[in-house]
CSV table of C-alpha atoms in Angstrom, one decimal:
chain,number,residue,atom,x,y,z
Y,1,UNK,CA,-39.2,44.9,-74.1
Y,2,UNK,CA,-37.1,42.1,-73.4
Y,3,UNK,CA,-35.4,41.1,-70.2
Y,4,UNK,CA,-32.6,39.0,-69.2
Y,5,UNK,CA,-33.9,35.8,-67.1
Y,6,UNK,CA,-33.2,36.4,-63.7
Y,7,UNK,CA,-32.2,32.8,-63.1
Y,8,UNK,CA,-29.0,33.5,-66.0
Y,9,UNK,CA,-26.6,33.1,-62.6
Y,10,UNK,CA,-28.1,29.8,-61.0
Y,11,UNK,CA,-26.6,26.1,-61.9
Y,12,UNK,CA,-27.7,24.6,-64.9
Y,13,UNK,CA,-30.1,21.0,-63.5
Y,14,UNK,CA,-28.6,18.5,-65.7
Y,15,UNK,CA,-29.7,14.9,-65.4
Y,16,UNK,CA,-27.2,12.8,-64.4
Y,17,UNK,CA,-26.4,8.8,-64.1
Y,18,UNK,CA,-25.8,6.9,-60.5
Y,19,UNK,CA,-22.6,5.0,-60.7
Y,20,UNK,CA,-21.9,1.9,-59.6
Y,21,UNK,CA,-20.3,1.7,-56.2
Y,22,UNK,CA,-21.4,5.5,-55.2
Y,23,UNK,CA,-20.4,6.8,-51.7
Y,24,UNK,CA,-23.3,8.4,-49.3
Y,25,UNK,CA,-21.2,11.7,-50.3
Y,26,UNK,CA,-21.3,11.5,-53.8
Y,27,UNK,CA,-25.1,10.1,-53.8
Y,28,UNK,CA,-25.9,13.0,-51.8
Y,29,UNK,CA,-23.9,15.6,-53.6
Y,30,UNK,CA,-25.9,13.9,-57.0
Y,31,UNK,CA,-29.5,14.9,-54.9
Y,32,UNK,CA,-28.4,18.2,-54.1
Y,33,UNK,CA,-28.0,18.9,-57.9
Y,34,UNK,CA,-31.7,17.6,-59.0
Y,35,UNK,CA,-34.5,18.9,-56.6
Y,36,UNK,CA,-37.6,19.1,-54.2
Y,37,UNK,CA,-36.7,18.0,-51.0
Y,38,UNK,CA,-33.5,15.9,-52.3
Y,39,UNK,CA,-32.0,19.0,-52.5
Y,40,UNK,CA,-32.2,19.9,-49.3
Y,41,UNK,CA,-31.3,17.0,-47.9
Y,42,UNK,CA,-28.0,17.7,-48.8
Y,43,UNK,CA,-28.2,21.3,-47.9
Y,44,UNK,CA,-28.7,20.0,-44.8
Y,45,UNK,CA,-25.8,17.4,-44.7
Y,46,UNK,CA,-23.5,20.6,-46.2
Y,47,UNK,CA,-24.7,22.3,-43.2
Y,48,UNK,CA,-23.9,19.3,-40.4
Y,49,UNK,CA,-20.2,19.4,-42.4
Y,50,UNK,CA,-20.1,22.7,-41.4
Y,51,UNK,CA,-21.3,23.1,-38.1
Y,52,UNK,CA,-18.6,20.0,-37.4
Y,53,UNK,CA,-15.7,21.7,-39.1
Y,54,UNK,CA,-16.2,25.4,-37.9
Y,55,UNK,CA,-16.1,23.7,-34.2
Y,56,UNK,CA,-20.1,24.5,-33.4
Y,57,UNK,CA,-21.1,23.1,-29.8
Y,58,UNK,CA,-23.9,20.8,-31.4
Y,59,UNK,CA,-27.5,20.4,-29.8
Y,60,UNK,CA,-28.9,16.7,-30.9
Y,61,UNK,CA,-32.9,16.7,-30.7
Y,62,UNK,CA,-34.6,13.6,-30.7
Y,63,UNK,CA,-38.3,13.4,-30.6
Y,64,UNK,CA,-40.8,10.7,-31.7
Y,65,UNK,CA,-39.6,6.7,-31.5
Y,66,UNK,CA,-36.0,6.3,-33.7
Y,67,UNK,CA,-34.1,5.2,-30.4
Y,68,UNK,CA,-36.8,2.4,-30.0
Y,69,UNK,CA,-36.4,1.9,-33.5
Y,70,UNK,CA,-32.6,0.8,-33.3
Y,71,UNK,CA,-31.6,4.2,-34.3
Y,72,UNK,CA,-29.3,4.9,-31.3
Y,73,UNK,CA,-25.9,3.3,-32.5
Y,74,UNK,CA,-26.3,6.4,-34.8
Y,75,UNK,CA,-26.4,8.8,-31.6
Y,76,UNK,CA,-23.2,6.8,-30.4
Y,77,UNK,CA,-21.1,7.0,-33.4
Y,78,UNK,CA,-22.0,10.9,-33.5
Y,79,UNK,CA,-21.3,11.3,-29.7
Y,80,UNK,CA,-18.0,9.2,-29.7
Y,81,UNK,CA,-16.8,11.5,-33.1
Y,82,UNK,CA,-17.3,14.5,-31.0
Y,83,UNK,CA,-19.9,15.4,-33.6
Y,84,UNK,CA,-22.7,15.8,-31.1
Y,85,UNK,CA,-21.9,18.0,-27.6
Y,86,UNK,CA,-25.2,18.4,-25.3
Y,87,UNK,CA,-28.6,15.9,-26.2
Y,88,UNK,CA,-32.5,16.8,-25.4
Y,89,UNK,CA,-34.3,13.9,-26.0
Y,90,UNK,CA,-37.9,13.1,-24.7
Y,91,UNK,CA,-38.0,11.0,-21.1
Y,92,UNK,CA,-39.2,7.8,-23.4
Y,93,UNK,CA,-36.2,7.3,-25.7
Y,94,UNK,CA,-33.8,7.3,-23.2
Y,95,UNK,CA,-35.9,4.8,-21.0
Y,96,UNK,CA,-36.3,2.4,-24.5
Y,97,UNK,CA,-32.4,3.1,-25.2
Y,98,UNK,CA,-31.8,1.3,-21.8
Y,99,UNK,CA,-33.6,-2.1,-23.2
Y,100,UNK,CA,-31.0,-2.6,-25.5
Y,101,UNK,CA,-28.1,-2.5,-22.9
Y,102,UNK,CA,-29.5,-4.6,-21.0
Y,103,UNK,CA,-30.8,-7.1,-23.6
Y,104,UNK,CA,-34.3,-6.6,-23.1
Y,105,UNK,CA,-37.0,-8.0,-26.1
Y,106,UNK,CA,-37.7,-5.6,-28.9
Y,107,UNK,CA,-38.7,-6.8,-32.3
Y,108,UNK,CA,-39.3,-5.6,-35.7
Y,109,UNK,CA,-42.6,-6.2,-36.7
Y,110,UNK,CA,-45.6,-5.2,-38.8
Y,111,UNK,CA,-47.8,-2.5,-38.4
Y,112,UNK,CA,-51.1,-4.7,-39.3
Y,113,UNK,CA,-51.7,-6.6,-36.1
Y,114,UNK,CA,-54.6,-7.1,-34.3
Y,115,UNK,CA,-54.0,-4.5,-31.7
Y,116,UNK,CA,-56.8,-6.3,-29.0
Y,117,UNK,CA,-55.1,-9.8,-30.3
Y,118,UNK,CA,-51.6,-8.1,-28.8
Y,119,UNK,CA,-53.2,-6.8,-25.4
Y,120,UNK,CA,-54.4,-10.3,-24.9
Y,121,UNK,CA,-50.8,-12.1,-25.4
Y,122,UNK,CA,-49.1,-9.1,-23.4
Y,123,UNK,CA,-47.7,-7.5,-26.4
Y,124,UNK,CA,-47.6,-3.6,-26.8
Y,125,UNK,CA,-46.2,-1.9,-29.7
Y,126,UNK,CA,-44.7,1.3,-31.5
Y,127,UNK,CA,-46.0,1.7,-34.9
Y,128,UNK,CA,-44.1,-1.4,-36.3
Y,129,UNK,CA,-41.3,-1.9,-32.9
Y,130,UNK,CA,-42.8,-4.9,-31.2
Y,131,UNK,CA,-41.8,-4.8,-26.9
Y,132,UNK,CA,-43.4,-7.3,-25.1
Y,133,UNK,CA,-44.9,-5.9,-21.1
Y,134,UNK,CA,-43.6,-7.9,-18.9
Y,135,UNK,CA,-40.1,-9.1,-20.3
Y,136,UNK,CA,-39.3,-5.5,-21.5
Y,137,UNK,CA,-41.3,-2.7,-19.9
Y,138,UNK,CA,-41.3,-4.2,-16.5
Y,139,UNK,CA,-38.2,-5.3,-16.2
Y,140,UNK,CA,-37.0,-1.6,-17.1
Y,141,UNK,CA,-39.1,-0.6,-14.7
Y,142,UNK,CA,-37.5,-2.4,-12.1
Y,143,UNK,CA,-33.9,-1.8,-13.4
Y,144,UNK,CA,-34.6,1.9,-13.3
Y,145,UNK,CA,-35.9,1.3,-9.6
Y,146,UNK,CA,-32.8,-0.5,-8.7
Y,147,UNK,CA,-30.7,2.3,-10.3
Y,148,UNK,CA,-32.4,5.1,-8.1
Y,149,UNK,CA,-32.1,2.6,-4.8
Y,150,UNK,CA,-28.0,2.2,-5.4
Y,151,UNK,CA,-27.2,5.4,-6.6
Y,152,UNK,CA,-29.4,7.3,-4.2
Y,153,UNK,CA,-26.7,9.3,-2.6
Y,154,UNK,CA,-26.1,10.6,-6.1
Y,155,UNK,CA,-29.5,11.9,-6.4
Y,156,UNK,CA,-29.7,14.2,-3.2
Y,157,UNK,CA,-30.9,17.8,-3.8
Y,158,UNK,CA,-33.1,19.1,-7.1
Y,159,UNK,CA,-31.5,17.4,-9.7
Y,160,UNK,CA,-31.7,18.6,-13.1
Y,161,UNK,CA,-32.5,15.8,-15.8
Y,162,UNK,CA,-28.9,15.7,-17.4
Y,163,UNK,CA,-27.7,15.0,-13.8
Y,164,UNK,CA,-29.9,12.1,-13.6
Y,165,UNK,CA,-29.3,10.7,-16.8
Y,166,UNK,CA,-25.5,10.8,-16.0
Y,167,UNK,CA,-25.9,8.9,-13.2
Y,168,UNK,CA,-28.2,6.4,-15.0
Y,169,UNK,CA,-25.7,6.6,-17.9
Y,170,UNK,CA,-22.4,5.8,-15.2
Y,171,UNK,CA,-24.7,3.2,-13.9
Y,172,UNK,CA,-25.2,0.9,-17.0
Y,173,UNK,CA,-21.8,1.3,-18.5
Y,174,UNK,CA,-21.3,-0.4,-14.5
Y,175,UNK,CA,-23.7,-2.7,-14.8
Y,176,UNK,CA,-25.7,-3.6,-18.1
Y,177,UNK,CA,-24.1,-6.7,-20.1
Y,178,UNK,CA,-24.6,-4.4,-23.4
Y,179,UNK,CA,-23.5,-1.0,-22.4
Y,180,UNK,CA,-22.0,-0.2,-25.8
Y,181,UNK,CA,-25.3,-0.3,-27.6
Y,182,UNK,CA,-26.8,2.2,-25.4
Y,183,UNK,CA,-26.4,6.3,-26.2
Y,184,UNK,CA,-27.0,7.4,-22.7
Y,185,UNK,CA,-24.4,5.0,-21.9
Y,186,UNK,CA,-21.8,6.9,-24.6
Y,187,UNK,CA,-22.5,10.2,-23.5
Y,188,UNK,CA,-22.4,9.4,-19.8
Y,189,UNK,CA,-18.7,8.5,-20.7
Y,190,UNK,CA,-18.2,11.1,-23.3
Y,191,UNK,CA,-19.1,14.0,-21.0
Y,192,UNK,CA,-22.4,14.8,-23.3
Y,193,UNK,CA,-25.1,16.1,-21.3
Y,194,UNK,CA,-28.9,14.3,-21.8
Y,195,UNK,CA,-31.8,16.8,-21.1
Y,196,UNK,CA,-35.1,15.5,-21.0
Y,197,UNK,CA,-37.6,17.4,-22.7
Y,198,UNK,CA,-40.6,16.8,-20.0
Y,199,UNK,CA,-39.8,16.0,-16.0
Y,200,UNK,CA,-43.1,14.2,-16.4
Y,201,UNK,CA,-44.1,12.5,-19.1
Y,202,UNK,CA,-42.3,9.4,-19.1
Y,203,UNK,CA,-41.7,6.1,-17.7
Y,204,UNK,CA,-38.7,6.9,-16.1
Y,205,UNK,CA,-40.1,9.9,-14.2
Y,206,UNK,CA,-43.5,7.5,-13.5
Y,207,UNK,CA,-40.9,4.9,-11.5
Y,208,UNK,CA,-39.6,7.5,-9.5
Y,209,UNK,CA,-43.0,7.7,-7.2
Y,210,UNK,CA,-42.6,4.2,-6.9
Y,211,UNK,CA,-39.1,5.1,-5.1
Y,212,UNK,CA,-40.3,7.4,-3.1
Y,213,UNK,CA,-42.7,5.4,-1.7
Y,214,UNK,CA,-40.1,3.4,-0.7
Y,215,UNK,CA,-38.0,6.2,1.1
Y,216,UNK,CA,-35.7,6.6,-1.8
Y,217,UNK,CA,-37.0,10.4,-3.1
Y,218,UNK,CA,-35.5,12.5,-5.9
Y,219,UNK,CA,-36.5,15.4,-6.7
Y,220,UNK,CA,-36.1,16.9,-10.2
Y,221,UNK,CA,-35.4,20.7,-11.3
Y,222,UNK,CA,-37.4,22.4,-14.1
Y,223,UNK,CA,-35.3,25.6,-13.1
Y,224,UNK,CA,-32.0,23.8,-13.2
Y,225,UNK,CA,-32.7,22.1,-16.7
Y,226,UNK,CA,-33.6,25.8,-18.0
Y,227,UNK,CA,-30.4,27.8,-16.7
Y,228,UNK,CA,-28.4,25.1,-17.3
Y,229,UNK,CA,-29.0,24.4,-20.8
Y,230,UNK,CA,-29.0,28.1,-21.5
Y,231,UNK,CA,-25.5,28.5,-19.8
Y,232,UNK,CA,-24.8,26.4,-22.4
Y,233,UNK,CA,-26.1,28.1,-25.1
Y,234,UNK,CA,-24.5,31.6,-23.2
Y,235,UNK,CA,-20.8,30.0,-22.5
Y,236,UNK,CA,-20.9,28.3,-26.4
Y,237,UNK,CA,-19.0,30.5,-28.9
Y,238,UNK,CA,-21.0,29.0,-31.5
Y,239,UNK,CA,-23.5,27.3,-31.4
Y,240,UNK,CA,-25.9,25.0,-34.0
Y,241,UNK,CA,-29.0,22.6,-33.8
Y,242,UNK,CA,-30.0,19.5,-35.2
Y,243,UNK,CA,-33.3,18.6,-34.6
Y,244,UNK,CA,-34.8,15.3,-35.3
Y,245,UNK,CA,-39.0,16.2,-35.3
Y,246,UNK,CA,-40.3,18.8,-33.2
Y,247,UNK,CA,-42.5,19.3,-30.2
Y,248,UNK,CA,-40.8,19.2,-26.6
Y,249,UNK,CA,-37.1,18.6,-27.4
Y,250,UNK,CA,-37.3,21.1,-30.5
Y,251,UNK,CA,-38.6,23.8,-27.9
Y,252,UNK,CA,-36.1,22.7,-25.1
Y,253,UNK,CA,-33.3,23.4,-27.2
Y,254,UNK,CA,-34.4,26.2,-29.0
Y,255,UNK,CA,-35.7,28.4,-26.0
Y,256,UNK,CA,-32.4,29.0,-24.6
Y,257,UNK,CA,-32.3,32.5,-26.7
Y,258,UNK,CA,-35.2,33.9,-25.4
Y,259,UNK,CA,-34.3,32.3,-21.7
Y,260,UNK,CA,-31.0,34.3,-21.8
Y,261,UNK,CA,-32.6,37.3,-23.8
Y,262,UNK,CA,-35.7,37.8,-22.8
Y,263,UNK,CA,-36.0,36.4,-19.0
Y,264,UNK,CA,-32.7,37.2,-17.7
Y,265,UNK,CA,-32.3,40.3,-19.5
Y,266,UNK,CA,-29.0,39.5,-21.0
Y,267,UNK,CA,-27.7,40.7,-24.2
Y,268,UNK,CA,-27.9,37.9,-26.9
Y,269,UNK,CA,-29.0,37.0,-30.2
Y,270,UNK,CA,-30.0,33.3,-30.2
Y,271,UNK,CA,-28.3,30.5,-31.6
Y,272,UNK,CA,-26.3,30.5,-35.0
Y,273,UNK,CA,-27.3,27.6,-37.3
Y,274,UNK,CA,-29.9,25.0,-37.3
Y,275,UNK,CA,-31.3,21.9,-38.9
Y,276,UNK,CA,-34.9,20.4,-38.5
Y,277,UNK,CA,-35.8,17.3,-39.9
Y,278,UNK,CA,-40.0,17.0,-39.5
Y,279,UNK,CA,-43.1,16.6,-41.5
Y,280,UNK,CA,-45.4,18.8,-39.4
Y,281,UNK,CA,-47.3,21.4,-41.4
Y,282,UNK,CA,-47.0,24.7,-40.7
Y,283,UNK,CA,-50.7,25.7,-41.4
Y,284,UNK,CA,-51.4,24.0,-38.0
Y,285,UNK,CA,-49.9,26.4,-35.8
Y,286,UNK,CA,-48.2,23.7,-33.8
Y,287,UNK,CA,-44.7,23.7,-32.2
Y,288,UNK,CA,-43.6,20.8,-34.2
Y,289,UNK,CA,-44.6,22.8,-37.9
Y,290,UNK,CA,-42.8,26.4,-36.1
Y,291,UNK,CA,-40.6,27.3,-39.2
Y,292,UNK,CA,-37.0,28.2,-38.8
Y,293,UNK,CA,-38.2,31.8,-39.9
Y,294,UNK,CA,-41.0,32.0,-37.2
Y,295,UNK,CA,-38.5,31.0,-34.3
Y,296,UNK,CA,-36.3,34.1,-35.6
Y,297,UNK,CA,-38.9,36.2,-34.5
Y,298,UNK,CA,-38.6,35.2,-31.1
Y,299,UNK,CA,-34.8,35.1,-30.6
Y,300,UNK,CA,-34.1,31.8,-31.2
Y,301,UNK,CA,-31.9,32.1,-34.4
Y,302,UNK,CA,-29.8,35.0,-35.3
Y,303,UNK,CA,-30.9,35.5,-38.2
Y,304,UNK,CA,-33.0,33.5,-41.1
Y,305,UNK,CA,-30.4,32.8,-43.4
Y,306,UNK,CA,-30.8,30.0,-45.9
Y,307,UNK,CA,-27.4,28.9,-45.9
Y,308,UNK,CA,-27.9,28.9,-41.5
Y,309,UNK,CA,-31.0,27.5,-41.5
Y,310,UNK,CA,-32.2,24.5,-43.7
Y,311,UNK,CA,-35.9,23.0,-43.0
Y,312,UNK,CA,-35.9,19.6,-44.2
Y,313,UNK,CA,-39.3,18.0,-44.8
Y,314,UNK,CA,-39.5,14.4,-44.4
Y,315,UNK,CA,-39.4,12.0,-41.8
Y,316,UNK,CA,-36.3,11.2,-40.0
Y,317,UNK,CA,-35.4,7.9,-39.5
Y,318,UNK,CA,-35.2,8.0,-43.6
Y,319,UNK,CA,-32.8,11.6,-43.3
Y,320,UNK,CA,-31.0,11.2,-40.2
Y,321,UNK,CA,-29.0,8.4,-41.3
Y,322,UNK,CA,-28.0,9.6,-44.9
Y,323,UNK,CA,-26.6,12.9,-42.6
Y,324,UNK,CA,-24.6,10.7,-40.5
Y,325,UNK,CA,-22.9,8.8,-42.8
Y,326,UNK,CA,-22.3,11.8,-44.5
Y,327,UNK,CA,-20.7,13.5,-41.8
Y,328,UNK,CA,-18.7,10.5,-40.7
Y,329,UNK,CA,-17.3,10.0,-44.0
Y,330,UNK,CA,-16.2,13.2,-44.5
Y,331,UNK,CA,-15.4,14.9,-41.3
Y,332,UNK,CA,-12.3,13.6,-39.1
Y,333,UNK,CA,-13.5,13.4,-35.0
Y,334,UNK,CA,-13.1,16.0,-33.4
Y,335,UNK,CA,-12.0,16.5,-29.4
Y,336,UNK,CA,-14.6,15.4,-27.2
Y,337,UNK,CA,-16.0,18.5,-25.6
Y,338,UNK,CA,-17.1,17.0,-22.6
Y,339,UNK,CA,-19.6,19.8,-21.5
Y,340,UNK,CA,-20.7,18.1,-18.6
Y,341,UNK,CA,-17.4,18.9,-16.9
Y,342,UNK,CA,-18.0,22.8,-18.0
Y,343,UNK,CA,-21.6,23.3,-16.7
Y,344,UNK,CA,-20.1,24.7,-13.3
Y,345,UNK,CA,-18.2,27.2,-15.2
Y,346,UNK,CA,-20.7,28.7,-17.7
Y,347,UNK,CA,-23.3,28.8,-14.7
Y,348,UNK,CA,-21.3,31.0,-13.2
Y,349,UNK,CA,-20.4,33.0,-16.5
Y,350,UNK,CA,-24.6,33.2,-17.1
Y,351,UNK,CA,-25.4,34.5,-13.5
Y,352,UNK,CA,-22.3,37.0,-13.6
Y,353,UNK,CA,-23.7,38.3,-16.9
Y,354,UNK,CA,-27.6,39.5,-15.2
């Protein structure tokens, strides 16, 4: 007996010829036509396009080391195009964003050194990002020391992480001879709220018991972070994700469902659409390799919906880029947001709501 294919309604895949003088558009349009993993690159960009267009409030996660990598003018072009509304990044890249504000070394090198050769010359590295320890890493240290000392009045109370990275953000746009290459910098003046991922596990948080040793104490707010990122996600009519790797930023962002749903007993079906760029496994069972599918199950997504949802392996400072000149080709700005200036409000719209 003979049957009629069930593929009789899907596009024909027709090899096709790169022109000379392509756009990022059309080269990613061209991938989404052949397969594997090029495909979904642009099912992902498609996705970005539409989460821009349909006015989503925009959740950038950024794990792993692109901001030390020189990756961060990206972040600022998204933020400053209105493309990008509330950031959870881990404590480390915004403390490495900072070196470039300020001027501080950081080189492109190779992976293939001698890594007892560079402790002895007081070199440390990332991979293949070269920052020397005393020219870079301590004199962050002390500028982030000197931050806390003259914005101390600033810092009074539990402060949640987006509060201090505001401050710190005001701060350099004051006083760094580079502000504009810096993302916490943008979004400090943009009105974007910067999360950290961890209160702990970073330099940034390390220099802080250096300052209250010194009588200059801040004390940060786990429970702050949580409600007031999932206000957020509550007081956002729409809301979608774009996640670069996994692990703690991932998490932050994506456990604002079952914060709302679950914890404070509120009605709500997790976040809309979402995009994770990552080349964790999902055999492993880590939070990094959770599929889009799997975080359904726990509230985090509405639904999983291909066209919602698009899982993109590979590793991002490869993606990332092709999605942003994508989206800034193709997508006018849109109104900056300024969430910051909203988190009173939908606080109060969250605790109503229990």
């Amino acid at each position: 007996m003979t049957h009629d294919s069930l593929f009789i309604h899907a596009p024909d895949i027709v090899p096709e010829k790169p022109g000379k003088g392509m756009t990022v558009p059309q080269l990613l349009a061209m991938m989404g036509r052949t397969c594997f993993e090029a495909r979904n690159v642009f099912r992902a960009a498609s996705l970005y396009r539409r989460m821009i267009d349909q006015k989503d409030t925009i959740w950038l996660g950024i794990a792993g080391a692109g901001i030390a990598g020189g990756m961060g003018g990206m972040v600022i072009s998204l933020i400053e195009s209105g493309f990008v509304d509330v950031i959870c990044s881990t404590g480390a890249q915004v403390y490495h964003d900072l070196h470039f504000a300020f001027g501080l070394p950081v080189k492109a090198i190779s992976p293939n050194w001698d890594d007892d050769q560079l402790r002895l010359h007081g070199d440390t590295r990332i991979y293949d990002i070269g920052i020397r320890e005393k020219e870079t890493l301590e004199v962050q240290d002390s500028l982030v020391q000197r931050f806390v000392k003259e914005r101390h009045d600033r810092l009074q109370g539990p402060v949640s992480s987006w509060e201090f990275n505001r401050q710190m953000g005001l701060w350099v746009n004051e006083t760094a001879p580079r502000p504009e290459l810096s993302f916490v910098a943008a979004a400090a003046r943009c009105g974007v709220p910067v999360f950290w991922d961890s209160l702990a596990n970073h330099s940034i948080s390390m220099n802080l018991v250096q300052t209250d040793y010194e009588g200059f104490p801040v004390t940060l707010s786990a429970q702050k972070d949580i409600i007031h990122s999932s206000a957020i996600a509550y007081g956002a009519k729409q809301t979608g994700f774009l996640e670069l790797g996994g692990g703690g930023p991932k998490n932050f962002i994506q456990q604002t469902g079952p914060t709302i749903s679950q914890i404070l007993g509120i009605e709500f079906e997790g976040a809309d659409r979402g995009i994770q760029i990552g080349t964790a496994v999902e055999r492993e069972g880590s939070l990094s390799s959770c599929t889009f599918g799997e975080a359904v199950t726990w509230g985090k997504y509405q639904e999983a919906s291909e066209a919602n949802l698009v899982q993109v392996w590979g590793e991002y400072s490869i993606i990332f880029p092709l999605l942003v000149a994508y989206v800034m080709d193709l997508c006018p700005p849109r109104p900056l947001s300024r969430v910051c200036d909203c988190m009173d409000t939908w606080v109060k719209e969250l605790e109503a709501a229990r």
